[in-house]
mmCIF file of C-alpha atoms in Angstrom:
data_model
loop_
_atom_site.group_PDB
_atom_site.id
_atom_site.type_symbol
_atom_site.label_atom_id
_atom_site.label_comp_id
_atom_site.label_asym_id
_atom_site.label_seq_id
_atom_site.Cartn_x
_atom_site.Cartn_y
_atom_site.Cartn_z
ATOM 1 C CA MET A 1 1.682 1.103 -2.811
ATOM 2 C CA LYS A 2 1.446 0.462 -6.536
ATOM 3 C CA MET A 3 -0.547 2.964 -8.559
ATOM 4 C CA ALA A 4 -1.956 2.564 -12.021
ATOM 5 C CA GLU A 5 -1.167 5.279 -14.485
ATOM 6 C CA ARG A 6 -3.640 6.180 -17.158
ATOM 7 C CA SER A 7 -2.931 8.465 -20.043
ATOM 8 C CA ARG A 8 -5.086 9.795 -22.813
ATOM 9 C CA GLY A 9 -3.835 11.545 -25.887
ATOM 10 C CA ALA A 10 -4.416 11.913 -29.596
ATOM 11 C CA ALA A 11 -4.818 8.535 -31.257
ATOM 12 C CA GLY A 12 -4.094 6.805 -27.972
ATOM 13 C CA ALA A 13 -0.627 8.340 -27.666
ATOM 14 C CA PRO A 14 0.502 9.011 -24.110
ATOM 15 C CA SER A 15 0.068 12.589 -23.028
ATOM 16 C CA LYS A 16 2.185 13.804 -20.110
ATOM 17 C CA LYS A 17 -0.384 16.455 -19.317
ATOM 18 C CA ALA A 18 -3.241 13.924 -19.236
ATOM 19 C CA VAL A 19 -1.522 11.258 -17.085
ATOM 20 C CA LYS A 20 -3.759 10.506 -14.140
ATOM 21 C CA LYS A 21 -2.733 8.211 -11.340
ATOM 22 C CA SER A 22 -5.347 5.974 -9.810
ATOM 23 C CA VAL A 23 -5.732 3.607 -6.902
ATOM 24 C CA ARG A 24 -7.533 0.448 -7.957
ATOM 25 C CA VAL A 25 -9.712 -0.926 -5.154
ATOM 26 C CA GLY A 26 -11.151 -4.388 -4.598
ATOM 27 C CA LEU A 27 -13.925 -4.829 -2.052
ATOM 28 C CA LEU A 28 -14.192 -8.020 -0.017
ATOM 29 C CA GLY A 29 -17.927 -7.874 0.545
ATOM 30 C CA LEU A 30 -20.747 -5.952 -1.105
ATOM 31 C CA GLY A 31 -23.426 -6.261 1.573
ATOM 32 C CA THR A 32 -24.752 -3.319 3.546
ATOM 33 C CA VAL A 33 -21.317 -1.967 4.491
ATOM 34 C CA GLY A 34 -19.614 -2.752 1.171
ATOM 35 C CA ALA A 35 -22.450 -1.205 -0.818
ATOM 36 C CA GLY A 36 -22.262 1.839 1.467
ATOM 37 C CA VAL A 37 -18.522 2.199 0.823
ATOM 38 C CA ALA A 38 -19.076 1.951 -2.941
ATOM 39 C CA GLU A 39 -21.876 4.525 -2.691
ATOM 40 C CA ILE A 40 -19.756 7.018 -0.725
ATOM 41 C CA LEU A 41 -16.773 6.627 -3.038
ATOM 42 C CA LYS A 42 -18.990 7.284 -6.055
ATOM 43 C CA LYS A 43 -21.098 10.075 -4.543
ATOM 44 C CA HIS A 44 -18.060 12.015 -3.335
ATOM 45 C CA GLN A 45 -15.664 10.900 -6.079
ATOM 46 C CA SER A 46 -14.543 14.314 -7.303
ATOM 47 C CA MET A 47 -13.916 15.635 -3.775
ATOM 48 C CA ILE A 48 -12.039 12.465 -2.753
ATOM 49 C CA ASP A 49 -10.000 12.420 -5.974
ATOM 50 C CA GLN A 50 -9.075 16.067 -5.465
ATOM 51 C CA ARG A 51 -8.057 15.585 -1.823
ATOM 52 C CA VAL A 52 -6.140 12.382 -2.485
ATOM 53 C CA GLY A 53 -4.585 13.672 -5.688
ATOM 54 C CA MET A 54 -5.599 10.659 -7.735
ATOM 55 C CA GLU A 55 -8.649 8.731 -8.827
ATOM 56 C CA ILE A 56 -10.092 6.041 -6.542
ATOM 57 C CA ASP A 57 -11.456 3.305 -8.814
ATOM 58 C CA VAL A 58 -13.542 0.434 -7.392
ATOM 59 C CA VAL A 59 -12.571 -2.351 -9.791
ATOM 60 C CA ARG A 60 -14.603 -5.276 -8.401
ATOM 61 C CA ALA A 61 -16.162 -6.814 -5.322
ATOM 62 C CA LEU A 62 -16.162 -10.307 -3.858
ATOM 63 C CA VAL A 63 -19.704 -11.507 -3.207
ATOM 64 C CA ARG A 64 -21.251 -14.761 -1.996
ATOM 65 C CA SER A 65 -23.725 -14.800 -4.859
ATOM 66 C CA LYS A 66 -23.780 -12.865 -8.117
ATOM 67 C CA LYS A 67 -27.499 -13.679 -8.381
ATOM 68 C CA LYS A 68 -28.415 -11.410 -5.461
ATOM 69 C CA LYS A 69 -30.090 -8.220 -6.644
ATOM 70 C CA ARG A 70 -28.105 -5.139 -5.687
ATOM 71 C CA SER A 71 -29.284 -1.562 -5.652
ATOM 72 C CA GLY A 72 -27.697 1.840 -6.122
ATOM 73 C CA VAL A 73 -24.039 2.083 -7.036
ATOM 74 C CA ALA A 74 -23.447 -1.557 -6.000
ATOM 75 C CA ARG A 75 -25.393 -2.641 -9.098
ATOM 76 C CA GLY A 76 -22.642 -1.221 -11.304
ATOM 77 C CA VAL A 77 -19.701 -2.788 -9.468
ATOM 78 C CA GLU A 78 -18.195 -5.830 -11.188
ATOM 79 C CA GLN A 79 -18.823 -8.852 -8.963
ATOM 80 C CA THR A 80 -16.916 -12.070 -8.486
ATOM 81 C CA THR A 81 -17.245 -15.128 -6.276
ATOM 82 C CA LYS A 82 -13.529 -15.970 -6.576
ATOM 83 C CA PRO A 83 -11.251 -14.418 -3.914
ATOM 84 C CA SER A 84 -8.289 -14.667 -6.327
ATOM 85 C CA ASP A 85 -9.981 -12.084 -8.564
ATOM 86 C CA ILE A 86 -9.171 -9.561 -5.801
ATOM 87 C CA VAL A 87 -6.642 -11.063 -3.373
ATOM 88 C CA GLY A 88 -3.281 -10.948 -5.136
ATOM 89 C CA ALA A 89 -4.843 -9.779 -8.407
ATOM 90 C CA PRO A 90 -2.411 -7.582 -10.363
ATOM 91 C CA ASP A 91 -5.087 -4.987 -11.169
ATOM 92 C CA ILE A 92 -5.955 -4.349 -7.489
ATOM 93 C CA ASP A 93 -3.799 -1.974 -5.405
ATOM 94 C CA VAL A 94 -5.902 -1.739 -2.234
ATOM 95 C CA VAL A 95 -8.152 -4.387 -0.720
ATOM 96 C CA VAL A 96 -11.006 -3.184 1.486
ATOM 97 C CA GLU A 97 -12.178 -5.996 3.783
ATOM 98 C CA LEU A 98 -15.866 -5.612 4.659
ATOM 99 C CA MET A 99 -16.864 -9.225 5.282
ATOM 100 C CA GLY A 100 -16.730 -9.340 9.060
ATOM 101 C CA GLY A 101 -15.914 -12.358 11.177
ATOM 102 C CA ILE A 102 -12.518 -13.982 11.524
ATOM 103 C CA GLU A 103 -12.336 -16.512 8.701
ATOM 104 C CA PRO A 104 -12.038 -16.295 5.785
ATOM 105 C CA ALA A 105 -11.365 -12.560 6.343
ATOM 106 C CA ARG A 106 -8.078 -13.170 8.197
ATOM 107 C CA THR A 107 -6.674 -15.413 5.489
ATOM 108 C CA MET A 108 -7.707 -13.032 2.711
ATOM 109 C CA VAL A 109 -6.219 -10.015 4.492
ATOM 110 C CA LEU A 110 -2.943 -11.853 5.157
ATOM 111 C CA ASP A 111 -2.750 -13.106 1.563
ATOM 112 C CA SER A 112 -3.451 -9.584 0.264
ATOM 113 C CA LEU A 113 -0.726 -8.099 2.435
ATOM 114 C CA MET A 114 1.779 -10.781 1.429
ATOM 115 C CA ALA A 115 0.961 -10.018 -2.224
ATOM 116 C CA GLY A 116 1.934 -6.394 -1.563
ATOM 117 C CA GLN A 117 -1.614 -5.040 -1.570
ATOM 118 C CA SER A 118 -2.473 -2.493 1.078
ATOM 119 C CA VAL A 119 -5.559 -3.299 3.148
ATOM 120 C CA VAL A 120 -8.300 -1.304 4.857
ATOM 121 C CA THR A 121 -10.583 -3.178 7.233
ATOM 122 C CA ALA A 122 -13.608 -2.311 9.330
ATOM 123 C CA ASN A 123 -13.405 -5.644 11.135
ATOM 124 C CA LYS A 124 -13.147 -5.077 14.894
ATOM 125 C CA ALA A 125 -12.834 -8.762 15.792
ATOM 126 C CA LEU A 126 -10.095 -9.357 13.229
ATOM 127 C CA VAL A 127 -8.016 -6.405 14.437
ATOM 128 C CA ALA A 128 -8.556 -7.271 18.105
ATOM 129 C CA LEU A 129 -7.637 -10.948 17.787
ATOM 130 C CA HIS A 130 -5.035 -10.901 14.993
ATOM 131 C CA GLY A 131 -3.743 -7.327 14.855
ATOM 132 C CA THR A 132 -0.165 -8.266 15.724
ATOM 133 C CA GLU A 133 -0.072 -10.913 13.001
ATOM 134 C CA LEU A 134 -1.554 -8.499 10.450
ATOM 135 C CA PHE A 135 0.894 -5.694 11.320
ATOM 136 C CA ARG A 136 3.848 -8.094 11.039
ATOM 137 C CA ALA A 137 2.658 -9.272 7.613
ATOM 138 C CA ALA A 138 2.235 -5.660 6.457
ATOM 139 C CA LYS A 139 5.716 -4.726 7.671
ATOM 140 C CA LYS A 140 7.280 -7.781 6.041
ATOM 141 C CA SER A 141 5.638 -7.102 2.667
ATOM 142 C CA GLY A 142 5.945 -3.313 2.702
ATOM 143 C CA ALA A 143 2.180 -2.918 2.332
ATOM 144 C CA ASP A 144 -0.016 -0.759 4.554
ATOM 145 C CA ILE A 145 -2.892 -1.814 6.776
ATOM 146 C CA HIS A 146 -5.483 0.692 7.966
ATOM 147 C CA PHE A 147 -8.314 0.060 10.412
ATOM 148 C CA GLU A 148 -9.731 3.361 11.613
ATOM 149 C CA ALA A 149 -13.260 2.246 10.785
ATOM 150 C CA ALA A 150 -12.760 -0.741 13.091
ATOM 151 C CA VAL A 151 -12.438 1.237 16.310
ATOM 152 C CA ALA A 152 -14.584 3.648 18.286
ATOM 153 C CA GLY A 153 -17.632 2.864 16.219
ATOM 154 C CA GLY A 154 -19.920 2.657 19.226
#
């Protein structure tokens, strides 16, 4: 997995002591579940960063409409209607698929994996019907795919 490195020092000079690694996340979906993920990541940011050992940074989210009013943390997330702003985007390390359904989620997950982006999905139908295909794509590209949220949810 690629990680961004950020450094802050005097007059913008790199500072070895201040280098902080981050994981840059793109959300595919900012509805109820996507907004909830953004909220949890923000609310528990310091604990998550400490446990993971790096900053988790939600860079942007794919939405159907940028005109829809969002509340809470979701209001502050950069929004796009173009999948290419997340899928295969060089500033996104991990894609979190929260759209549901099979298409276009399957295509976006496969394209993300083939671009070397790791993927987390909460999509039960996608994992059940296309899990083998997704795991093969992840193995071929060297990216990771995680789906714990997609099973045993009740």
